[in-house]
Coordinates of C-alpha atoms and ligand atoms in Angstrom, one line a residue:
M14 CA -77.7 -40.4 98.6
S15 CA -77.0 -37.5 99.9
R16 CA -77.6 -33.4 99.5
L17 CA -74.1 -32.5 100.6
L18 CA -72.9 -28.4 101.2
V19 CA -69.5 -28.2 99.9
T20 CA -67.6 -24.4 101.6
G21 CA -64.3 -23.1 99.5
G22 CA -65.4 -25.1 96.7
A23 CA -63.5 -23.8 94.6
G24 CA -60.6 -23.6 95.6
F25 CA -57.8 -26.0 95.5
I26 CA -58.7 -29.0 98.3
G27 CA -62.9 -28.3 98.3
S28 CA -62.8 -28.4 93.5
N29 CA -60.8 -31.8 93.7
F30 CA -63.5 -33.4 96.8
V31 CA -66.5 -32.3 94.3
H32 CA -65.0 -33.1 91.7
F33 CA -64.3 -37.6 93.1
V34 CA -67.7 -36.7 94.5
L35 CA -69.7 -36.3 91.6
R36 CA -67.6 -39.1 90.0
E37 CA -66.9 -41.9 92.4
T38 CA -71.4 -41.3 94.4
D39 CA -74.7 -40.3 93.1
H40 CA -74.4 -37.0 96.8
T41 CA -76.0 -34.2 94.6
V42 CA -73.3 -31.3 95.4
T43 CA -73.8 -27.2 96.6
V44 CA -70.4 -25.4 96.6
L45 CA -70.8 -21.8 98.3
D46 CA -68.1 -20.4 97.5
K47 CA -66.9 -16.8 97.7
L48 CA -65.4 -16.7 95.6
T49 CA -62.2 -15.3 97.3
Y50 CA -58.5 -15.2 95.1
A51 CA -57.9 -18.2 95.4
G52 CA -61.4 -19.1 94.4
N53 CA -61.9 -20.3 90.9
L54 CA -64.8 -20.9 88.6
A55 CA -62.3 -22.9 86.3
S56 CA -61.9 -24.7 88.4
L57 CA -65.3 -26.8 88.2
D58 CA -65.6 -27.1 84.8
G59 CA -67.3 -30.0 83.2
L60 CA -69.4 -30.8 86.4
P61 CA -73.2 -32.7 85.3
E62 CA -74.9 -30.5 85.2
D63 CA -78.4 -31.9 86.9
R64 CA -76.4 -33.4 90.4
F65 CA -74.5 -29.4 91.0
R66 CA -75.2 -26.0 91.9
F67 CA -72.5 -23.1 92.3
V68 CA -73.0 -20.6 95.4
Q69 CA -71.5 -17.2 95.4
G70 CA -71.5 -16.2 99.1
D71 CA -69.2 -15.7 102.3
I72 CA -69.3 -18.3 104.5
T73 CA -70.2 -15.2 107.7
D74 CA -73.4 -14.2 105.9
A75 CA -75.4 -16.0 109.1
A76 CA -79.1 -15.9 106.4
L77 CA -77.5 -17.3 103.3
V78 CA -75.8 -20.2 104.7
D79 CA -78.8 -20.7 106.8
E80 CA -81.2 -21.2 104.9
L81 CA -78.5 -23.9 102.4
T82 CA -77.1 -25.7 105.9
R83 CA -81.6 -26.0 105.6
D84 CA -81.6 -27.1 102.9
H85 CA -78.7 -29.7 102.7
D86 CA -77.9 -33.5 105.2
A87 CA -74.9 -32.6 105.4
V88 CA -71.9 -29.9 105.6
V89 CA -68.9 -30.7 104.4
H90 CA -66.7 -26.7 105.4
Y91 CA -63.3 -26.6 103.2
A92 CA -64.1 -22.5 102.5
A93 CA -60.6 -20.5 104.8
E94 CA -58.1 -18.7 104.0
S95 CA -54.9 -21.2 104.1
H96 CA -51.8 -19.5 103.8
N97 CA -49.3 -19.4 105.4
D98 CA -47.3 -16.2 104.3
N99 CA -50.2 -14.1 103.9
S100 CA -51.3 -15.3 107.4
L101 CA -48.1 -13.1 107.5
D102 CA -48.6 -10.2 106.8
D103 CA -52.1 -10.1 106.9
P104 CA -54.4 -12.2 109.5
R105 CA -57.5 -10.3 109.7
P106 CA -59.0 -12.2 107.0
F107 CA -58.1 -15.9 108.4
L108 CA -60.1 -14.6 111.5
D109 CA -62.4 -13.7 110.5
T110 CA -63.0 -16.6 107.2
N111 CA -61.8 -18.9 109.8
I112 CA -63.5 -18.5 113.4
I113 CA -66.6 -16.6 112.7
G114 CA -66.8 -17.9 109.3
T115 CA -66.6 -21.6 111.0
Y116 CA -68.9 -20.5 113.8
T117 CA -71.5 -19.1 111.6
L118 CA -72.3 -22.8 110.2
I119 CA -71.8 -24.5 112.9
E120 CA -75.0 -22.6 114.3
A121 CA -77.0 -22.9 112.0
A122 CA -75.5 -26.6 111.2
R123 CA -76.8 -27.5 115.1
R124 CA -80.5 -25.5 114.6
H125 CA -81.1 -27.7 111.3
D126 CA -79.0 -30.7 113.1
T127 CA -77.1 -30.9 109.6
R128 CA -74.5 -33.2 109.7
F129 CA -70.8 -31.8 109.9
H130 CA -68.3 -32.6 108.4
H131 CA -65.0 -30.2 109.0
I132 CA -61.3 -30.2 107.1
S133 CA -57.9 -29.5 108.8
T134 CA -54.6 -29.3 109.1
D135 CA -51.4 -31.0 110.2
E136 CA -50.4 -27.6 111.8
V137 CA -52.5 -27.4 115.0
Y138 CA -50.1 -29.6 116.1
G139 CA -47.2 -27.3 115.7
D140 CA -43.8 -29.1 114.0
L141 CA -41.6 -31.8 115.0
E142 CA -38.0 -32.1 114.8
L143 CA -36.1 -33.6 112.1
D144 CA -34.5 -36.6 113.7
D145 CA -37.6 -37.0 115.7
P146 CA -38.9 -40.5 115.1
A147 CA -42.7 -39.3 116.2
R148 CA -45.6 -38.1 114.3
F149 CA -47.8 -36.6 115.0
T150 CA -51.7 -38.5 116.1
E151 CA -55.2 -37.7 117.3
E152 CA -53.0 -37.3 120.5
T153 CA -50.6 -34.0 120.2
P154 CA -51.6 -31.1 121.9
Y155 CA -52.8 -27.8 119.9
N156 CA -49.7 -25.7 119.6
P157 CA -50.4 -24.0 116.6
S158 CA -47.3 -21.6 115.6
S159 CA -48.8 -19.4 112.6
P160 CA -51.8 -16.8 112.2
Y161 CA -53.6 -19.2 109.7
S162 CA -52.6 -22.3 111.4
S163 CA -53.8 -20.5 115.0
T164 CA -57.3 -19.7 113.8
K165 CA -57.2 -23.7 112.3
A166 CA -56.5 -24.8 116.1
G167 CA -59.4 -21.8 117.3
S168 CA -61.9 -23.8 114.4
D169 CA -61.0 -27.1 115.9
L170 CA -62.2 -26.2 119.4
L171 CA -65.3 -24.3 119.0
V172 CA -66.5 -28.0 116.4
R173 CA -65.8 -30.2 119.2
A174 CA -67.7 -28.0 122.2
W175 CA -70.6 -27.1 120.1
V176 CA -70.1 -32.0 119.8
R177 CA -69.8 -31.9 124.1
S178 CA -72.5 -28.8 124.4
F179 CA -75.1 -28.9 122.6
G180 CA -74.7 -32.4 120.6
L181 CA -73.1 -30.9 117.1
R182 CA -72.9 -34.4 114.6
A183 CA -69.5 -33.3 113.4
T184 CA -66.8 -35.2 113.2
I185 CA -62.8 -33.3 111.9
S186 CA -60.2 -34.1 109.8
N187 CA -56.7 -32.5 109.9
C188 CA -54.9 -33.5 106.7
S189 CA -51.4 -33.5 106.1
N190 CA -50.0 -31.4 102.9
N191 CA -51.8 -31.8 99.8
Y192 CA -50.2 -31.6 96.0
G193 CA -52.6 -32.1 92.9
P194 CA -54.6 -29.9 89.8
Y195 CA -55.7 -27.0 90.4
Q196 CA -53.3 -25.9 93.4
H197 CA -53.4 -22.4 93.8
V198 CA -49.8 -21.1 92.2
E199 CA -49.1 -18.8 96.0
K200 CA -48.5 -22.7 97.0
F201 CA -44.7 -24.8 96.8
I202 CA -45.2 -27.3 94.4
P203 CA -46.9 -25.1 91.8
R204 CA -44.6 -22.0 92.4
Q205 CA -41.9 -24.4 91.8
I206 CA -43.8 -26.7 88.6
T207 CA -44.8 -23.4 86.6
N208 CA -41.4 -20.9 87.6
V209 CA -39.7 -23.4 85.5
L210 CA -41.5 -23.5 83.0
R211 CA -42.1 -20.5 83.2
G212 CA -38.2 -20.0 83.5
E213 CA -37.9 -19.2 86.0
R214 CA -35.7 -20.5 89.1
P215 CA -38.0 -22.7 91.7
K216 CA -37.5 -20.5 95.1
L217 CA -37.0 -22.6 98.3
Y218 CA -37.3 -20.3 102.0
G219 CA -34.0 -21.4 104.0
S220 CA -32.0 -23.9 104.0
G221 CA -34.5 -26.5 102.1
E222 CA -34.7 -29.1 104.4
N223 CA -37.5 -28.7 106.1
V224 CA -40.4 -31.2 105.6
R225 CA -44.2 -31.6 104.7
D226 CA -46.0 -34.6 104.4
W227 CA -47.0 -34.8 101.3
I228 CA -50.4 -36.6 100.8
H229 CA -52.6 -36.0 96.8
A230 CA -55.6 -34.2 96.9
N231 CA -57.4 -37.4 95.4
D232 CA -57.0 -39.0 98.9
H233 CA -57.5 -36.6 101.3
S234 CA -61.3 -36.9 98.6
S235 CA -61.2 -39.6 99.2
A236 CA -61.2 -40.0 103.1
V237 CA -63.1 -37.3 103.4
L238 CA -66.4 -39.9 102.1
T239 CA -64.8 -43.0 104.8
I240 CA -65.0 -39.9 106.6
L241 CA -68.8 -38.6 106.3
D242 CA -69.7 -42.2 105.8
R243 CA -68.4 -44.1 108.4
G244 CA -66.7 -41.9 111.2
T245 CA -68.2 -41.5 114.6
I246 CA -69.9 -38.3 115.7
G247 CA -67.3 -36.4 118.0
E248 CA -63.6 -38.4 116.8
T249 CA -61.1 -36.3 114.8
Y250 CA -59.7 -38.8 112.3
L251 CA -55.7 -38.0 110.7
I252 CA -55.3 -37.8 107.1
G253 CA -51.8 -38.9 105.6
A254 CA -49.8 -41.2 103.1
D255 CA -46.6 -40.7 104.2
G256 CA -45.3 -39.0 102.3
E257 CA -42.6 -36.5 104.2
K258 CA -40.5 -35.4 102.4
N259 CA -38.0 -32.6 101.8
N260 CA -38.4 -28.5 100.8
K261 CA -34.9 -29.6 98.9
D262 CA -35.9 -32.8 96.8
V263 CA -39.2 -32.3 95.9
V264 CA -37.7 -28.6 94.3
E265 CA -34.9 -31.3 92.6
L266 CA -37.6 -34.3 91.8
I267 CA -39.8 -31.1 89.5
L268 CA -36.7 -29.4 87.7
T269 CA -34.7 -33.3 87.8
E270 CA -38.7 -33.8 85.6
L271 CA -38.3 -30.8 83.7
G272 CA -35.2 -31.9 82.8
Q273 CA -33.4 -28.9 84.2
P274 CA -30.5 -29.0 86.3
A275 CA -31.3 -30.1 90.2
D276 CA -29.4 -27.6 91.4
A277 CA -30.8 -25.0 90.0
Y278 CA -32.5 -23.6 92.2
D279 CA -31.9 -19.6 94.9
L280 CA -32.7 -20.2 98.4
V281 CA -34.2 -17.3 99.9
R282 CA -35.2 -15.4 102.8
D283 CA -36.8 -17.9 105.5
R284 CA -40.5 -17.8 106.9
P285 CA -41.0 -16.3 110.3
G286 CA -41.3 -18.9 112.5
H287 CA -41.7 -21.5 110.3
D288 CA -42.5 -25.2 110.8
L289 CA -39.5 -27.8 110.1
R290 CA -41.7 -30.8 109.7
Y291 CA -45.4 -32.3 109.6
A292 CA -45.4 -36.3 110.2
I293 CA -48.8 -38.3 110.8
D294 CA -49.7 -41.3 111.6
S295 CA -53.9 -41.9 110.2
T296 CA -53.5 -45.3 111.9
R297 CA -56.5 -44.2 113.4
L298 CA -58.5 -44.0 110.4
R299 CA -56.6 -46.9 108.6
T300 CA -57.9 -49.2 111.2
E301 CA -61.1 -48.1 112.2
L302 CA -63.0 -46.7 109.8
G303 CA -60.8 -48.7 106.7
W304 CA -59.0 -46.1 104.4
T305 CA -55.9 -47.3 102.5
P306 CA -53.9 -44.4 100.5
R307 CA -54.0 -44.8 96.6
F308 CA -51.5 -42.7 95.3
S309 CA -48.4 -44.1 97.4
D310 CA -45.1 -43.0 94.9
F311 CA -45.3 -39.2 95.4
A312 CA -42.8 -39.3 92.7
E313 CA -45.2 -41.1 90.7
G314 CA -48.7 -38.2 91.4
L315 CA -45.5 -35.1 91.6
S316 CA -45.7 -36.3 87.2
D317 CA -48.8 -36.1 86.7
T318 CA -49.0 -33.2 88.2
I319 CA -45.7 -31.2 86.5
A320 CA -48.3 -32.7 83.2
W321 CA -51.2 -31.2 84.5
Y322 CA -49.5 -27.6 85.4
R323 CA -47.9 -28.3 81.6
D324 CA -51.0 -28.8 79.6
N325 CA -54.0 -26.3 81.3
E326 CA -51.4 -22.7 81.0
A327 CA -54.9 -20.8 80.5
W328 CA -55.8 -21.9 83.9
W329 CA -53.0 -20.9 86.6
M330 CA -51.0 -17.6 83.7
P331 CA -53.7 -15.6 85.1
Q332 CA -53.2 -15.5 89.4
K333 CA -49.5 -16.0 88.7
D334 CA -47.7 -12.4 88.1
A335 CA -50.2 -11.2 90.9
A336 CA -48.3 -14.0 93.0
E337 CA -44.6 -13.1 92.0
A338 CA -45.3 -9.8 92.6
R339 CA -46.2 -11.0 96.1
Y340 CA -43.1 -12.8 97.1
R341 CA -41.4 -10.4 95.4
A342 CA -42.0 -7.7 97.9
Q343 CA -41.7 -10.1 100.6
G344 CA -37.7 -11.1 99.4
Q345 CA -39.3 -14.6 98.6
Ligands
LIG408 P1 -57.7 -22.7 98.7 O1 -57.4 -21.7 99.7 O2 -57.1 -23.0 97.8 O3 -59.7 -22.9 99.0 C1 -60.0 -21.6 100.4 C2 -61.8 -22.0 99.0 O4 -61.8 -21.5 100.2 C3 -61.3 -20.4 97.5 O5 -62.0 -21.3 96.8 C4 -61.7 -19.3 98.3 O6 -62.9 -18.5 97.2 C5 -62.5 -20.1 99.6 N1 -64.0 -18.4 100.7 C6 -62.2 -17.8 101.2 N2 -62.5 -17.0 103.0 C7 -64.4 -17.2 102.0 C8 -65.4 -16.8 103.3 N3 -64.9 -15.9 104.0 N4 -66.5 -17.1 102.2 C9 -66.2 -18.3 101.7 N5 -65.6 -19.2 100.5 C10 -64.5 -18.6 101.1 O7 -58.1 -24.1 100.1 P2 -57.2 -25.2 99.8 O8 -55.6 -25.7 100.3 O9 -58.3 -26.0 98.8 O10 -57.6 -25.5 101.4 C11 -59.3 -25.8 101.9 C12 -59.4 -26.4 103.5 O11 -58.2 -27.8 103.0 C13 -58.5 -25.4 104.6 O12 -59.6 -25.7 105.3 C14 -57.4 -26.2 104.5 O13 -57.2 -25.1 106.6 C15 -57.1 -26.9 104.3 N6 -56.1 -27.8 104.4 C16 -55.0 -28.3 103.3 C17 -54.3 -28.2 102.9 C18 -53.7 -28.2 101.6 O14 -52.5 -29.0 101.5 N7 -53.3 -26.8 101.1 C19 -54.1 -29.2 104.4 C20 -54.9 -29.8 105.2 C21 -56.0 -28.7 105.1
LIG409 O1 -49.7 -28.5 106.8 C1 -51.2 -28.9 105.8 C2 -51.3 -27.2 105.2 O2 -50.0 -27.1 103.9 C3 -52.4 -26.7 104.8 O3 -52.9 -26.5 106.5 C4 -51.5 -25.3 104.2 O4 -52.7 -24.7 104.2 C5 -51.1 -25.2 103.2 O5 -50.9 -24.1 102.3 C6 -49.7 -26.2 103.6 O6 -48.5 -25.1 104.2 P1 -47.1 -24.7 104.2 O7 -47.3 -23.5 105.0 O8 -46.3 -26.1 105.2 O9 -47.4 -25.4 103.0 P2 -46.1 -24.1 101.7 O10 -46.8 -24.1 100.2 O11 -47.1 -22.7 101.9 O12 -44.9 -24.3 102.1 C7 -44.5 -25.1 102.0 C8 -42.9 -25.6 102.6 O13 -42.7 -25.1 101.5 C9 -43.0 -25.2 103.6 O14 -42.0 -25.2 104.1 C10 -43.1 -23.2 102.7 C11 -41.7 -24.6 101.8 N1 -41.5 -23.1 100.9 C12 -43.3 -22.0 100.1 C13 -42.6 -21.1 99.2 C14 -44.1 -20.9 98.4 C15 -40.1 -22.1 99.7 O15 -39.5 -23.2 100.2 N2 -40.5 -21.9 99.0 C16 -41.8 -21.3 98.4 O16 -41.6 -20.7 97.2

């Protein structure tokens, strides 16, 4: 049994991980989360009180981070400013949380020799052409495009340097686009589902041709637990479930599932610097650590996710007006 400190556990993927860990293992979990606009305590409802604790705080708070890191066996670091569009509007919080926050955590983990797992993204590798047969591997050079992805790349490099220079017991994972319950309505899939549920049209950036490699958040969680259990210190593992889809196809699936004509969407202003395509080769994780995803059928996972948003309007409705107001101001 281990005591896990999960940063950003009130966000989308962090909360899915906390539910997964408490369901599938006998570990205890402490969540450290600032509760920014993206954090939501309601995502942590119903967890067993004897194995779960919530601490509201900032990962740049060195004293708090030191105390919590000292009292745990491992830190699983999800906390981040995570939305590309916001990073184009105001990059500063991305530098503070993603760079300084990660630095604060690895310094504490170094002092207390605490096992550290850093959650990162495939966006650190930049993008691929639509017709390129290549996929990202652990050897692909870093080439981030946005303020968000460049701060994630910076945080990965800090972790790598702390492993080499200070012997930090760390692993890193770079995952592709997640979908599932508890994702903020600013993100692509929940934005379109909740638009249709409110009688509004989905909004596709540019021509809708951009490709993302979708993985269910539960599969991301099982991969992270596998790396925590069996990963080699100092290694990076790419996490993906062979889920490449272009944005137009995803919107058409959502519209059809919700009984609307497949073409009832609007094309809106493209994202500046919009990455064209992401694709993950997760061979290392599968062959060296024996991980396999459970959600192999994207349409089925998407259908479950649509049902979750339909059944949990009280969870997402309070975020919706503010998110749409921000998009309207950007012409999106
Ligand atoms: P999210 O925005 O839904 O959640 C982020 C959480 O971090 C929120 O609960 C927020 O309150 C918290 N947080 C932000 N700043 C903080 C601070 N300074 N101190 C403490 N807590 C703070 O993000 P997400 O989509 O769940 O992403 C989680 C992690 O996974 C991020 O590191 C992201 O880069 C990575 N990731 C995301 C995806 C994806 O598809 N969403 C894919 C790969 C990797
Ligand atoms: O690849 C992993 C990354 O996936 C994570 O690191 C990020 O934290 C996460 O937000 C996600 O980044 P993307 O920029 O790919 O996700 P987003 O949901 O913002 O957009 C997905 C695609 O959909 C992208 O091509 C932009 C497009 N899009 C997005 C929105 C919000 C639209 O066409 N319309 C929209 O309204």
